[in-house]
Short mmCIF file of C-alpha atoms in Angstrom, two decimals:
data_model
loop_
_atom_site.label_atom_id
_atom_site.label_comp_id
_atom_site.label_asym_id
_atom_site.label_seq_id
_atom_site.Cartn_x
_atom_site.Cartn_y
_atom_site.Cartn_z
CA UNK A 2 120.72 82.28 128.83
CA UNK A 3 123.78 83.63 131.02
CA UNK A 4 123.90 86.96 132.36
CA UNK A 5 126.32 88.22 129.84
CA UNK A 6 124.10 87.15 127.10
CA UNK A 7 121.84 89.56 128.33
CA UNK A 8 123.61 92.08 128.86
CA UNK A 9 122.11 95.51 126.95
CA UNK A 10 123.98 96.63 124.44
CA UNK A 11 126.39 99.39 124.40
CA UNK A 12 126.05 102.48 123.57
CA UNK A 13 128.05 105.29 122.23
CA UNK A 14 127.33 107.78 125.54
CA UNK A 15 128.38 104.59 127.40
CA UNK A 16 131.94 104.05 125.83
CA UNK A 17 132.30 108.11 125.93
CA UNK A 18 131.19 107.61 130.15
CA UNK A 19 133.63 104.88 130.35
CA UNK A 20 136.70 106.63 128.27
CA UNK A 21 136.22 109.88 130.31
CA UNK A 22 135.73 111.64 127.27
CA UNK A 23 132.41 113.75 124.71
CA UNK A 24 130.68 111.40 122.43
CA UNK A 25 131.95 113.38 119.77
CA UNK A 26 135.51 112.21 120.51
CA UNK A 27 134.57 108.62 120.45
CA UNK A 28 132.87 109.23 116.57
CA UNK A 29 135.71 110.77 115.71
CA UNK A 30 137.89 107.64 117.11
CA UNK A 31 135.48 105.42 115.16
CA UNK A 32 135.50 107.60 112.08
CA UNK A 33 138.70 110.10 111.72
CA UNK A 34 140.95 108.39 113.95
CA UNK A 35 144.30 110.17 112.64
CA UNK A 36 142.75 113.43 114.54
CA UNK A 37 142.49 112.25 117.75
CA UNK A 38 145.36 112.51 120.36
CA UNK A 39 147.39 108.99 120.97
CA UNK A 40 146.79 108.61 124.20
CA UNK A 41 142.97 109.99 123.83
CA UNK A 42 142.54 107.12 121.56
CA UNK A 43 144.03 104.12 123.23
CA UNK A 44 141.62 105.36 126.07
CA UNK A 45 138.39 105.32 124.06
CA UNK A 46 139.71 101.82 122.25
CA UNK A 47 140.23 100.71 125.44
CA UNK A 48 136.29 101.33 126.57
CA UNK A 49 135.18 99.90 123.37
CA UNK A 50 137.12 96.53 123.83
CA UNK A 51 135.93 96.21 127.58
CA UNK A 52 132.17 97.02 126.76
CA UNK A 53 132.31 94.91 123.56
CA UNK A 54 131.46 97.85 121.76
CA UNK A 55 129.52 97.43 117.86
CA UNK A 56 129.01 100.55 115.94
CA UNK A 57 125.70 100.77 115.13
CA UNK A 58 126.36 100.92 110.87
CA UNK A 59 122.78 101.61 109.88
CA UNK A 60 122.48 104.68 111.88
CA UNK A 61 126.05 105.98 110.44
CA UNK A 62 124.55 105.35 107.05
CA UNK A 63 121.57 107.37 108.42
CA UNK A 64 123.25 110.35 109.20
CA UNK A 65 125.37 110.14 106.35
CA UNK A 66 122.45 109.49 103.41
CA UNK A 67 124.24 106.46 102.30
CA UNK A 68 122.11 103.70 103.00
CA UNK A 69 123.02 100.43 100.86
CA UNK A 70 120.92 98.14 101.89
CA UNK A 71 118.37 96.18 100.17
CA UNK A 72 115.27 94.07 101.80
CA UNK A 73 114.48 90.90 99.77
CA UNK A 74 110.98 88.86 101.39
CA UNK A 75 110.52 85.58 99.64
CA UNK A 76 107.70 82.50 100.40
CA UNK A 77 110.31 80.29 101.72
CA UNK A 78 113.92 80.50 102.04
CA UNK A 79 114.17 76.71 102.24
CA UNK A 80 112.85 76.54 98.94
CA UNK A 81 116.34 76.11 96.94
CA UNK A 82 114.51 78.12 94.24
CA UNK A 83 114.30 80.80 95.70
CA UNK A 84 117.68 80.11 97.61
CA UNK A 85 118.93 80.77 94.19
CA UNK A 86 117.28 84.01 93.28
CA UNK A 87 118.20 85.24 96.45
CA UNK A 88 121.93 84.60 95.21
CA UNK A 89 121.03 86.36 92.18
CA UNK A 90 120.26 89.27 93.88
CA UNK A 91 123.30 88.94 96.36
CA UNK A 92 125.53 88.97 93.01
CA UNK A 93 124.17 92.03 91.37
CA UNK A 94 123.99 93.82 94.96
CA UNK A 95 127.83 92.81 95.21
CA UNK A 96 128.23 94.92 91.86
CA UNK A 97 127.45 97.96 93.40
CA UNK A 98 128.73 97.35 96.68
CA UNK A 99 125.46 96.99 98.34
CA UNK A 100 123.92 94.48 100.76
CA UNK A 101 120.81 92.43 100.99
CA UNK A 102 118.38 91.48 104.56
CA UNK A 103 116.77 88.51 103.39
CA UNK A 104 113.23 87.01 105.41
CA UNK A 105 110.61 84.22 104.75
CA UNK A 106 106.64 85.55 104.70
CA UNK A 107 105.94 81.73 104.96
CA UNK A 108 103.16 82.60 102.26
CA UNK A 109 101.44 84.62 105.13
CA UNK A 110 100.41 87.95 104.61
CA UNK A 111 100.56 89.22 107.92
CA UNK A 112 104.20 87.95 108.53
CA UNK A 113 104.71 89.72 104.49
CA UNK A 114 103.60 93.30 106.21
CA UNK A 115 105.45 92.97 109.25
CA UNK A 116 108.69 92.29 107.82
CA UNK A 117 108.14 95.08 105.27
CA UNK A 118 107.42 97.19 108.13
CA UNK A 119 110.81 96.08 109.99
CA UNK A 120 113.06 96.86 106.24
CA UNK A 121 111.31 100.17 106.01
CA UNK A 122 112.33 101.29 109.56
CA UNK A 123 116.01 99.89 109.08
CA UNK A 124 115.57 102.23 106.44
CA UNK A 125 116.81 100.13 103.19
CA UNK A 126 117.06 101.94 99.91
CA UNK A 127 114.80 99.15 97.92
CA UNK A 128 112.70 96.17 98.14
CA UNK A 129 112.74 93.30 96.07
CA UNK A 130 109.46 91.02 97.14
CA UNK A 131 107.64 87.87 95.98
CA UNK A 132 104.16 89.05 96.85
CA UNK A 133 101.94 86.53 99.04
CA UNK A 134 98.92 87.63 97.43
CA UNK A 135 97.58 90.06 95.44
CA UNK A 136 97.25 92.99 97.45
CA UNK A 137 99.99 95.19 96.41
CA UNK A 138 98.65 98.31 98.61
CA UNK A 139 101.41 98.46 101.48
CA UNK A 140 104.50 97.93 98.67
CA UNK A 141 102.90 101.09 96.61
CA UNK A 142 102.98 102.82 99.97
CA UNK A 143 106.32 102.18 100.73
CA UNK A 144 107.13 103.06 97.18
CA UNK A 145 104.83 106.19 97.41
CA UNK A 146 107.48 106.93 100.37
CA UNK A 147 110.82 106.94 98.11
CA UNK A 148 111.80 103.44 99.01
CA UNK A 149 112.29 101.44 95.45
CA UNK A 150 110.30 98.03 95.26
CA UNK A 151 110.74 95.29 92.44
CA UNK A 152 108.44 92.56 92.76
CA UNK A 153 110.07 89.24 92.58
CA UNK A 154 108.69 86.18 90.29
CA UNK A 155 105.19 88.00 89.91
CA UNK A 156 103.98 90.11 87.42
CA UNK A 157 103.21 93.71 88.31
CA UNK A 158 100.25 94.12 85.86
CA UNK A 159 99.23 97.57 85.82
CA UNK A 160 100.13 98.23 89.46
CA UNK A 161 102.82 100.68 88.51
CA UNK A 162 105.94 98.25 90.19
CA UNK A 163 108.61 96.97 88.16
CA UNK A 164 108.87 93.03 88.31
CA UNK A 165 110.56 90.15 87.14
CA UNK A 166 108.44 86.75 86.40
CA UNK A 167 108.14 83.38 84.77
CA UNK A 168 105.66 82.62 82.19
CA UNK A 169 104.17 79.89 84.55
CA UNK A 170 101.38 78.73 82.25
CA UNK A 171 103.94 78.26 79.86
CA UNK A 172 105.51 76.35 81.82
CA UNK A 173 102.79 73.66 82.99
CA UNK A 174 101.81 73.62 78.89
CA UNK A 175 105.35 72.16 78.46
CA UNK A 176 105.13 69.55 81.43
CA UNK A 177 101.54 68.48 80.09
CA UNK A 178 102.59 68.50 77.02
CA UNK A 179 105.52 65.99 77.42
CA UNK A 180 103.54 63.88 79.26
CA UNK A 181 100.60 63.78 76.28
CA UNK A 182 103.82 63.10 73.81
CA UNK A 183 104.62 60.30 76.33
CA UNK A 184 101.45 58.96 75.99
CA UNK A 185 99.54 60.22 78.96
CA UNK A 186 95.80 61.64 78.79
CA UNK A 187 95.27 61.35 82.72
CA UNK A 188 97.18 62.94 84.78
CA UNK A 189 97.40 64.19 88.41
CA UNK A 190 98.64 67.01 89.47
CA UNK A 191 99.81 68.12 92.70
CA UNK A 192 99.22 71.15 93.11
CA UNK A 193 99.08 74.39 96.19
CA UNK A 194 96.33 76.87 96.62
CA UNK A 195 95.70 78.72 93.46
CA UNK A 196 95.54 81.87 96.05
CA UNK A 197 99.07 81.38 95.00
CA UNK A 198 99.39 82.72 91.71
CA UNK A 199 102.08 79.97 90.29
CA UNK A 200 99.93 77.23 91.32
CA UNK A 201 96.93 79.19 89.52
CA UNK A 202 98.70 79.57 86.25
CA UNK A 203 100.32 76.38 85.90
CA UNK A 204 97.54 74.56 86.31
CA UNK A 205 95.99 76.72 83.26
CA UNK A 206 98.92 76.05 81.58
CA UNK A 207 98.77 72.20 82.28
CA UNK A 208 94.68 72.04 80.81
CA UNK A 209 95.90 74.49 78.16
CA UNK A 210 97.96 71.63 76.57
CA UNK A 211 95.32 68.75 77.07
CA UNK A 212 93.03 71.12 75.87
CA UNK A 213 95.15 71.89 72.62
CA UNK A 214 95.80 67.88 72.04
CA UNK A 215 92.03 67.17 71.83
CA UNK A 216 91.40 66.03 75.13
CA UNK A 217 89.18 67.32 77.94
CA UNK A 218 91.15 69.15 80.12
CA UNK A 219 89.31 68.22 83.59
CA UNK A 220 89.24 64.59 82.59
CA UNK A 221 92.88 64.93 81.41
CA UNK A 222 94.38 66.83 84.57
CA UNK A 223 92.87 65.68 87.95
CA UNK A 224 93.96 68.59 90.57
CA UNK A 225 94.88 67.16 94.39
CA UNK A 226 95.46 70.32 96.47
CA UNK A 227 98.54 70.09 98.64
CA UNK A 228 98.80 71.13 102.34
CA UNK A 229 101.97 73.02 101.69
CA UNK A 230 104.56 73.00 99.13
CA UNK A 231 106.85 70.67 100.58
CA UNK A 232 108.30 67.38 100.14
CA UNK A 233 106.33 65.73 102.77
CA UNK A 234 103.08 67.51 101.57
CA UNK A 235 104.13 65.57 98.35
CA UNK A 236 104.62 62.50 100.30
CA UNK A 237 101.66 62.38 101.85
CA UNK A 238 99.35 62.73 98.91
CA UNK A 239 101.28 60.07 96.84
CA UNK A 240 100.27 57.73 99.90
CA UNK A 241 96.96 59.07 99.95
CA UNK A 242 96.68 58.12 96.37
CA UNK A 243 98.04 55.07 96.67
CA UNK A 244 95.43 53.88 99.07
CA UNK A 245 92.10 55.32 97.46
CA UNK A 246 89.91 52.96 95.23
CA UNK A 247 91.13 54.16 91.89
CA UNK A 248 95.25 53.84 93.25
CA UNK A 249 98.38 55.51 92.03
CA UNK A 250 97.85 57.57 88.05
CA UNK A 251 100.32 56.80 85.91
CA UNK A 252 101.62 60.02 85.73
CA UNK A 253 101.54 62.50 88.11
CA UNK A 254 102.86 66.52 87.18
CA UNK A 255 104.15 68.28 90.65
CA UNK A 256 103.75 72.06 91.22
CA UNK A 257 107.45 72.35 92.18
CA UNK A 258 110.86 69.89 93.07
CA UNK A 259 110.24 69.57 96.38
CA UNK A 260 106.86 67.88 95.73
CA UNK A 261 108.31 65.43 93.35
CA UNK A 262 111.04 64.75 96.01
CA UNK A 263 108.01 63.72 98.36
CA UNK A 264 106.72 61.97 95.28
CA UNK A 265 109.67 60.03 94.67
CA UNK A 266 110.11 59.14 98.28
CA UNK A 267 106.84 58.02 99.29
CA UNK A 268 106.72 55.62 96.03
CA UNK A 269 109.81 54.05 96.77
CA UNK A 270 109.43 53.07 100.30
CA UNK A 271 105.94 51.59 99.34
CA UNK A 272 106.87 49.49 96.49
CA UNK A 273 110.48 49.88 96.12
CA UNK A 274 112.66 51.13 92.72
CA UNK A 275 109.91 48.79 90.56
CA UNK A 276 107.17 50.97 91.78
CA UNK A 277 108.85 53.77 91.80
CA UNK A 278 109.88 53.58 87.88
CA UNK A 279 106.18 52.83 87.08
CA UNK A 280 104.88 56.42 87.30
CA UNK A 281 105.88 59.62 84.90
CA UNK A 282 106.91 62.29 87.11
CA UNK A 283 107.49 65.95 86.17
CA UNK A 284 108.51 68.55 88.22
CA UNK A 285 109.16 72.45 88.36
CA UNK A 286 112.13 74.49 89.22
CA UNK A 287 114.81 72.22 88.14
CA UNK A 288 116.25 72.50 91.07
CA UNK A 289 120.01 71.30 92.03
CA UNK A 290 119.25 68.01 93.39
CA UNK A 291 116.64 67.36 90.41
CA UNK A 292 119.53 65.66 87.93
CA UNK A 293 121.13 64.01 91.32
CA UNK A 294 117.79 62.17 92.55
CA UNK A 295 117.46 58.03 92.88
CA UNK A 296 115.59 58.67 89.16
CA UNK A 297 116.68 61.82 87.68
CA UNK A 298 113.86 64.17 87.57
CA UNK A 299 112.21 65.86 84.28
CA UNK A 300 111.27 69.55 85.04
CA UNK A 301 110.60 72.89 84.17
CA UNK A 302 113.80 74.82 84.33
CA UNK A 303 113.52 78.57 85.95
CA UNK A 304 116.16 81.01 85.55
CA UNK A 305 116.52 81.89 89.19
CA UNK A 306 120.04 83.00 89.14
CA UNK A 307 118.74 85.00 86.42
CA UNK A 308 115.77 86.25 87.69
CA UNK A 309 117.14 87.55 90.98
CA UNK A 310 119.96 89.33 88.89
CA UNK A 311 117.70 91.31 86.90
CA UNK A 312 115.57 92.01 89.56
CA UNK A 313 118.07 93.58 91.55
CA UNK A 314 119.41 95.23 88.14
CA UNK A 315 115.98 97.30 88.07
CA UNK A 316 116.18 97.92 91.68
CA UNK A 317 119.68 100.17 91.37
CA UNK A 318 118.48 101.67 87.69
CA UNK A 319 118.33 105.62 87.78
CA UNK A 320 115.11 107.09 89.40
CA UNK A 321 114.34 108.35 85.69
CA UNK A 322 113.71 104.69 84.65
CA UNK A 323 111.01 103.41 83.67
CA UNK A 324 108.61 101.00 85.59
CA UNK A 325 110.00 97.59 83.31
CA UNK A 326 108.09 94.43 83.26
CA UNK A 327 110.58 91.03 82.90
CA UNK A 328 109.06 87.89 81.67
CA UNK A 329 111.84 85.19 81.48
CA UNK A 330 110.08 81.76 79.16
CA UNK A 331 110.74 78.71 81.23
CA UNK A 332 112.52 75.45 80.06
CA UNK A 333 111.81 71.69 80.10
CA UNK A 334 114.72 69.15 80.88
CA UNK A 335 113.54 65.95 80.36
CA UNK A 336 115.55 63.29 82.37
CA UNK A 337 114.65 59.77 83.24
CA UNK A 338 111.55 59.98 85.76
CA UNK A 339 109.12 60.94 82.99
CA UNK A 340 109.78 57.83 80.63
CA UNK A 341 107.19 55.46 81.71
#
């Protein structure tokens, strides 16, 4: 790192020191500059051009009472779905000329608290946050403390926080249940901890259906718990599946797109396009590389544009609102992976 890069940056006092003149003058340069004498203000523009000079906008806002900034904390920003619902929110914040700080909790609810810690003292107006878990004590703190929080694709129950979901067991009943219509009574699931509360519900949703065609549910949808929720998490388990005694299910139902990406992957570079067309795959999301894969991929559509819109929608409604729970109903597009 060079020595410029370094280099502590400047303050207010330090363009005043420079431009020989109060730090008042150099606000009112920055603010009001129609006030200020000509040749004062070339002078103070001149100091804030050598000293690379940023106005520090959140402490303006400060002073001012007009902060308009919002703090969103999702699982994983890499995640295109929630890539997506943070676009949502980025619309609806566009609305009404507010702004968004977006961060990852990486499902960990110690990097969840700090970052809520960091929005709070940046002092943004509202919160929108996918929950890692299901302590909601710190967000009905920060709540407690006039900032606005709007939990983001979790329920709220009776925790007194607006939120904005997706039926999720819903939404595994559907992918179980088009695979039963397809003719499959074993399937494999791959699935995340059920710590996480979408993995916990779909797979209810998923033994809900085999339950409700007659079959036994445990027999009918065999868990494997994933690492992470990632493509090569998927990846790996397809190979591990592949390998063990009983080999590869003929249908397999994947706790979100990035999964079935693995999925996909891992069962064409062991047995090529022939092997790969031999297994049912479902996914979840529908995200926008689902329809654009090798085999196009069947899944469970979200409404994340939608989702993060209404979120944010709650977030700016009048104090005198009331606490709203949003459950959007979740959608299956079949495509070609699941007709085996």
């Amino acid at each position: 790192m060079t020595t410029d890069a370094r280099r502590k940056r400047a303050s207010i006092s330090d363009v005043a020191r420079l431009a020989g003149v109060a730090v008042g003058t150099v606000s009112n340069v920055l603010n009001r500059p129609e006030i200020v004498a000509p040749a004062t203000r070339a002078r103070v523009e001149a100091a804030i051009s050598e000293m690379s000079f940023v106005p520090n906008g959140v402490a303006r806002q400060l002073r001012a009472g007009t902060i308009t900034t919002v703090g969103v904390v999702v699982l994983d920003i890499r995640n295109p779905f929630f890539t997506e619902v943070a676009r949502g929110v980025e619309d609806r914040l566009a609305v009404a000329d507010y702004t968004l700080m977006l961060a990852s909790s990486d499902d960990d609810p110690a990097r969840e608290r700090k970052y809520l810690q960091l929005f709070e003292q940046h002092g943004v107006v509202g919160l929108l946050v996918v929950p890692s878990g299901p302590d909601l004590g710190q967000l009905l703190d920060i709540q407690s403390r006039g900032v606005r929080v709007v939990l983001l694709d979790a329920p709220a129950g009776t925790s007194g926080l607006s939120s904005v979901s997706v039926d999720d067991e819903a939404g595994g009943a559907l992918a179980m249940a088009h695979l039963i219509e397809r003719g499959h009574t074993h399937v494999v699931m791959l699935n995340g901890s059920h710590d996480i509360r979408q993995c916990a519900a779909r797979l209810a949703g998923a033994r809900r259906a085999a339950a409700d065609a007659g079959l036994d549910p445990a027999d009918a949808v065999r868990e494997v718990r994933l690492r992470a929720l990632d493509s090569a998490s998927g990846a790996e388990a397809t190979l591990a599946l592949a390998d063990a005694p009983g080999g590869l299910p003929p249908a397999m139902f994947c706790v979100n797109d990035l999964v079935a990406v693995g999925v996909q992957r891992a069962l064409r570079l062991r047995g090529g396009t022939a092997l790969l067309e031999s297994v049912a795959i479902v996914g979840y999301d529908d995200i926008d590389i689902a329809s654009e894969l090798a085999v196009p991929l069947t899944s469970v559509r979200q409404p994340t544009h939608e989702m993060g819109y209404r979120a944010a929608d709650l977030l700016l409604a009048p104090e005198s609102a009331e606490v709203e729970q949003v459950v959007f109903a979740p959608e299956l597009v079949v495509r070609a992976s699941s007709e085996r």
